[in-house]
Tab-separated table of C-alpha atoms in Angstrom:
chain	number	residue	atom	x	y	z
A	528	MET	CA	-3.950	-33.920	6.272
A	529	LYS	CA	-6.229	-32.892	9.121
A	530	GLN	CA	-10.000	-33.190	8.879
A	531	GLU	CA	-10.522	-29.423	9.171
A	532	ASN	CA	-8.550	-29.011	5.940
A	533	ILE	CA	-11.389	-30.632	3.975
A	534	LYS	CA	-14.360	-29.418	6.022
A	535	ASN	CA	-15.504	-27.128	3.223
A	536	PHE	CA	-13.662	-28.902	0.417
A	537	TRP	CA	-16.177	-30.870	-1.658
A	538	VAL	CA	-14.282	-33.867	-3.041
A	539	GLU	CA	-15.350	-35.641	-6.222
A	540	ALA	CA	-12.212	-37.691	-7.005
A	541	ILE	CA	-9.678	-39.774	-5.076
A	542	TYR	CA	-6.210	-40.733	-6.319
A	543	VAL	CA	-4.112	-43.419	-4.601
A	544	CYS	CA	-0.362	-43.127	-5.274
A	545	LEU	CA	2.371	-45.567	-4.253
A	546	THR	CA	5.339	-44.017	-6.105
A	547	SER	CA	6.611	-40.555	-6.962
A	548	PHE	CA	5.754	-41.158	-10.634
A	549	GLN	CA	2.161	-41.963	-9.734
A	550	TYR	CA	2.020	-38.839	-7.581
A	551	VAL	CA	3.184	-36.583	-10.416
A	552	VAL	CA	0.689	-38.120	-12.867
A	553	ALA	CA	-2.155	-37.894	-10.323
A	554	ASP	CA	-1.318	-34.314	-9.425
A	555	LEU	CA	-1.181	-33.212	-13.061
A	556	MET	CA	-4.413	-35.057	-13.892
A	557	ALA	CA	-6.172	-33.573	-10.876
A	558	ARG	CA	-5.018	-30.079	-11.803
A	559	GLU	CA	-6.196	-30.503	-15.387
A	560	ASN	CA	-9.517	-32.000	-14.277
A	561	HIS	CA	-10.073	-29.032	-11.992
A	562	ARG	CA	-9.202	-26.581	-14.745
A	563	LYS	CA	-11.684	-28.152	-17.160
A	564	ASN	CA	-14.459	-29.377	-14.860
A	565	ARG	CA	-13.806	-27.717	-11.460
A	566	VAL	CA	-13.419	-31.180	-9.892
A	567	LYS	CA	-11.634	-31.256	-6.531
A	568	ALA	CA	-9.633	-34.256	-5.362
A	569	ILE	CA	-7.982	-36.028	-2.477
A	570	ILE	CA	-4.575	-37.482	-3.346
A	571	ILE	CA	-3.349	-40.252	-1.039
A	572	LEU	CA	0.431	-40.656	-0.935
A	573	LYS	CA	1.351	-44.013	0.575
A	574	TYR	CA	5.050	-44.483	1.388
A	575	VAL	CA	6.075	-41.879	-1.218
A	576	SER	CA	9.361	-40.414	-0.013
A	577	GLY	CA	10.677	-36.943	-0.730
A	578	VAL	CA	7.232	-35.418	-1.349
A	579	THR	CA	5.540	-32.964	1.025
A	580	PRO	CA	2.863	-31.233	-1.069
A	581	ALA	CA	0.900	-28.275	0.235
A	582	ASP	CA	-2.866	-28.137	-0.211
A	583	THR	CA	-3.978	-26.478	-3.447
A	584	GLU	CA	-7.240	-25.162	-4.854
A	585	TYR	CA	-7.760	-28.446	-6.683
A	586	ALA	CA	-6.485	-31.042	-4.174
A	587	ARG	CA	-5.944	-32.004	-0.559
A	588	TYR	CA	-3.278	-34.565	0.323
A	589	ILE	CA	-3.170	-37.487	2.749
A	590	THR	CA	0.420	-38.546	3.412
A	591	ILE	CA	1.074	-42.000	4.852
A	592	SER	CA	4.681	-42.288	5.948
A	593	LYS	CA	6.678	-45.437	6.583
A	594	GLY	CA	7.001	-46.847	10.084
A	595	LYS	CA	4.575	-47.973	12.785
A	596	LEU	CA	2.285	-44.950	12.458
A	597	GLY	CA	2.094	-45.406	8.700
A	598	LYS	CA	1.216	-49.082	9.102
A	599	LEU	CA	-1.579	-48.217	11.530
A	600	LYS	CA	-2.882	-45.557	9.168
A	601	THR	CA	-2.775	-48.035	6.279
A	602	LEU	CA	-4.665	-50.602	8.357
A	603	TRP	CA	-7.300	-48.009	9.278
A	604	PHE	CA	-7.887	-46.934	5.668
A	605	SER	CA	-7.790	-50.560	4.479
A	606	LEU	CA	-10.502	-51.862	6.792
A	607	ARG	CA	-12.969	-49.024	7.280
A	608	PRO	CA	-15.036	-46.913	4.916
A	609	VAL	CA	-14.357	-43.188	5.249
A	610	PHE	CA	-16.991	-40.631	4.297
A	611	TRP	CA	-14.632	-39.281	1.592
A	612	TRP	CA	-14.853	-42.613	-0.245
A	613	TYR	CA	-18.595	-42.721	-0.929
A	614	ASN	CA	-19.619	-42.264	-4.570
A	615	ARG	CA	-16.379	-40.473	-5.483
A	616	ASP	CA	-14.418	-41.364	-8.606
A	617	LEU	CA	-11.412	-43.543	-7.741
A	618	TYR	CA	-8.275	-43.132	-9.857
A	619	PHE	CA	-5.885	-46.015	-9.219
A	620	PHE	CA	-2.566	-47.272	-10.608
A	621	ASN	CA	-2.342	-50.549	-8.670
A	622	ASP	CA	-5.236	-52.871	-7.860
A	623	ARG	CA	-3.419	-54.929	-5.214
A	624	ASP	CA	-2.936	-52.161	-2.670
A	625	PRO	CA	-5.262	-52.717	0.356
A	626	ILE	CA	-6.286	-49.056	0.616
A	627	THR	CA	-7.192	-48.979	-3.066
A	628	LYS	CA	-9.185	-52.202	-2.759
A	629	ASN	CA	-11.134	-50.850	0.207
A	630	ILE	CA	-11.985	-47.564	-1.495
A	631	ALA	CA	-13.110	-49.518	-4.572
A	632	LYS	CA	-15.891	-51.088	-2.478
A	633	TRP	CA	-17.444	-47.719	-1.710
A	634	CYS	CA	-16.528	-45.420	-4.574
A	635	GLY	CA	-18.525	-44.449	-7.618
A	636	LYS	CA	-16.578	-44.851	-10.855
A	637	ARG	CA	-13.329	-46.859	-10.866
A	638	ILE	CA	-10.730	-45.372	-13.209
A	639	LEU	CA	-7.465	-47.179	-13.983
A	640	VAL	CA	-4.422	-45.108	-14.945
A	641	GLU	CA	-1.531	-46.852	-16.694
A	642	GLU	CA	1.636	-47.001	-14.629
A	643	GLY	CA	3.806	-49.389	-16.613
A	644	LEU	CA	4.066	-52.812	-18.252
A	645	GLY	CA	2.002	-54.394	-15.473
A	646	THR	CA	-1.026	-52.753	-17.063
A	647	TYR	CA	-0.559	-54.964	-20.132
A	648	PHE	CA	1.390	-58.048	-19.090
A	649	ALA	CA	1.228	-60.514	-16.211
A	650	THR	CA	4.530	-60.927	-14.352
A	651	SER	CA	5.754	-63.648	-11.962
A	652	GLY	CA	2.315	-65.197	-11.686
A	653	ILE	CA	0.664	-61.836	-10.949
A	654	ASP	CA	-2.283	-60.930	-13.147
A	655	VAL	CA	-2.340	-57.739	-15.169
A	656	ILE	CA	-3.336	-54.598	-13.312
A	657	GLY	CA	-7.024	-54.065	-13.865
A	658	SER	CA	-8.033	-57.682	-13.248
A	659	GLY	CA	-8.173	-57.340	-9.451
A	660	ILE	CA	-10.378	-54.248	-9.623
A	661	LEU	CA	-12.404	-54.108	-12.814
A	662	PRO	CA	-12.351	-50.508	-14.008
A	663	ASP	CA	-15.259	-48.588	-15.477
A	664	GLU	CA	-12.795	-46.430	-17.377
A	665	ALA	CA	-9.079	-46.568	-18.192
A	666	TYR	CA	-6.405	-44.084	-19.249
A	667	VAL	CA	-3.631	-45.946	-21.063
A	668	GLY	CA	-0.914	-45.279	-23.584
A	669	TYR	CA	-1.827	-48.244	-25.825
A	670	PRO	CA	-5.622	-48.708	-25.966
A	671	GLU	CA	-5.572	-51.572	-28.504
A	672	LEU	CA	-3.074	-53.598	-26.463
A	673	TYR	CA	-5.057	-52.912	-23.302
A	674	GLN	CA	-8.285	-54.176	-24.881
A	675	ARG	CA	-6.533	-57.360	-26.051
A	676	THR	CA	-5.187	-58.176	-22.595
A	677	HIS	CA	-8.224	-57.295	-20.460
A	678	GLN	CA	-11.610	-58.911	-20.133
A	679	GLY	CA	-14.719	-56.894	-19.517
A	680	LYS	CA	-15.798	-53.699	-21.167
A	681	CYS	CA	-14.869	-50.239	-20.053
A	682	LYS	CA	-14.337	-46.872	-21.644
A	683	VAL	CA	-10.703	-46.694	-22.781
A	684	ASN	CA	-8.981	-43.326	-23.195
A	685	LYS	CA	-5.527	-42.713	-24.626
A	686	ILE	CA	-3.327	-40.921	-22.121
A	687	MET	CA	-0.934	-38.537	-23.808
A	688	TYR	CA	2.149	-38.491	-21.598
A	689	ALA	CA	3.890	-36.075	-23.958
A	690	SER	CA	1.152	-33.529	-23.238
A	691	LEU	CA	0.794	-34.438	-19.576
A	692	PHE	CA	4.533	-34.005	-19.033
A	693	SER	CA	4.795	-30.824	-21.046
A	694	LYS	CA	7.550	-28.401	-20.108
A	695	ASP	CA	5.016	-26.047	-18.526
A	696	ASN	CA	3.591	-28.837	-16.389
A	697	ILE	CA	7.028	-30.010	-15.302
A	698	ARG	CA	8.006	-26.447	-14.468
A	699	ALA	CA	4.892	-26.176	-12.296
A	700	TYR	CA	5.626	-29.507	-10.614
A	701	VAL	CA	9.125	-28.470	-9.588
A	702	ARG	CA	7.927	-25.025	-8.522
A	703	ASP	CA	9.723	-25.465	-5.191
A	704	PHE	CA	12.982	-25.240	-7.145
A	705	SER	CA	11.890	-22.541	-9.579
A	706	TYR	CA	13.481	-19.668	-7.690
A	707	ARG	CA	16.892	-21.307	-8.203
A	708	PHE	CA	16.687	-23.577	-11.196
A	709	SER	CA	15.195	-24.009	-14.632
A	710	CYS	CA	14.516	-27.735	-14.920
A	711	ASP	CA	14.991	-29.412	-18.306
A	712	ILE	CA	14.639	-33.076	-17.347
A	713	LEU	CA	12.721	-34.663	-14.473
A	714	LEU	CA	13.583	-38.288	-13.606
A	715	LEU	CA	11.124	-40.291	-11.525
A	716	GLY	CA	12.371	-43.568	-10.094
A	717	GLN	CA	10.980	-46.134	-7.706
A	718	THR	CA	11.019	-45.630	-3.960
A	719	THR	CA	14.345	-47.393	-3.390
A	720	ASP	CA	15.739	-45.476	-0.439
A	721	THR	CA	15.461	-48.573	1.797
A	722	THR	CA	17.066	-50.849	-0.820
A	723	PRO	CA	20.736	-49.788	-1.131
A	724	GLU	CA	21.539	-51.913	-4.190
A	725	TYR	CA	18.632	-50.405	-6.146
A	726	ARG	CA	19.504	-46.899	-5.011
A	727	LYS	CA	23.073	-47.444	-6.182
A	728	CYS	CA	21.826	-48.467	-9.642
A	729	GLU	CA	19.526	-45.446	-9.746
A	730	ASN	CA	22.418	-43.152	-8.850
A	731	GLN	CA	24.520	-44.670	-11.623
A	732	PHE	CA	21.698	-44.153	-14.097
A	733	LEU	CA	21.248	-40.522	-13.059
A	734	MET	CA	24.966	-39.870	-13.407
A	735	GLU	CA	24.938	-41.424	-16.886
A	736	VAL	CA	22.058	-39.160	-17.909
A	737	THR	CA	23.942	-36.101	-16.686
A	738	ARG	CA	26.989	-37.257	-18.669
A	739	ARG	CA	24.952	-37.574	-21.857
A	740	PHE	CA	23.131	-34.273	-21.322
A	741	PRO	CA	25.846	-32.082	-19.788
A	742	ASP	CA	24.068	-28.823	-20.581
A	743	LYS	CA	20.726	-29.784	-19.025
A	744	MET	CA	19.401	-29.191	-15.543
A	745	ILE	CA	18.149	-32.505	-14.196
A	746	ILE	CA	16.058	-33.166	-11.107
A	747	GLY	CA	15.848	-36.833	-10.206
A	748	ASP	CA	13.081	-38.135	-7.958
A	749	LEU	CA	13.207	-34.934	-5.918
A	750	ASP	CA	16.095	-36.467	-3.992
A	751	PHE	CA	18.895	-35.662	-6.417
A	752	ILE	CA	19.821	-32.376	-8.040
A	753	PHE	CA	22.570	-32.313	-10.631
A	754	ALA	CA	23.648	-28.962	-11.988
A	755	PRO	CA	25.577	-28.845	-15.269
């Protein structure tokens, strides 16, 4: 995203996304937040492959690709405050990412969004997500479990993934395919394109899903399209 794209775009929220799943959740949340409260957002996509979003009325996008340029961009955003950061609400899924940690120093409210089991359980000596950056507010699927596994007080909201991933929302998300397809199932995996063994397992899983749902149109991670 170029600076002129946000010259007259007053930003009140920042989302940092490291996976395609996080991007979809952030994009849907930003769209809903704009619909209800007219809040505009910047969505940072770090190393998220297969996604090239166009600017919308509710969001502008910063894409950080892999490679030397992406590493330099990451270093820049990780070490310096940017005027977009100041007093904006930060929505984050991972509290160990250097860009997220830098924005957290300058932002207003820190809002954690559940991404998976790491929100509730420590793994391999790594603390639960939300202990590295203490949130002021959290959106999680299991509020009681979250409150048992996290110290400190914050406002805890129940995120309703069934509503967030409604058929209408999914249809809007895959709008680039809408002129050809009617999507029934959207599969969002990890960014495994540089890890062949993981990509092979993901392919096998996608093929198994298509076998079990032969009459459904499935889009997987925006990289795979399986027609019935």
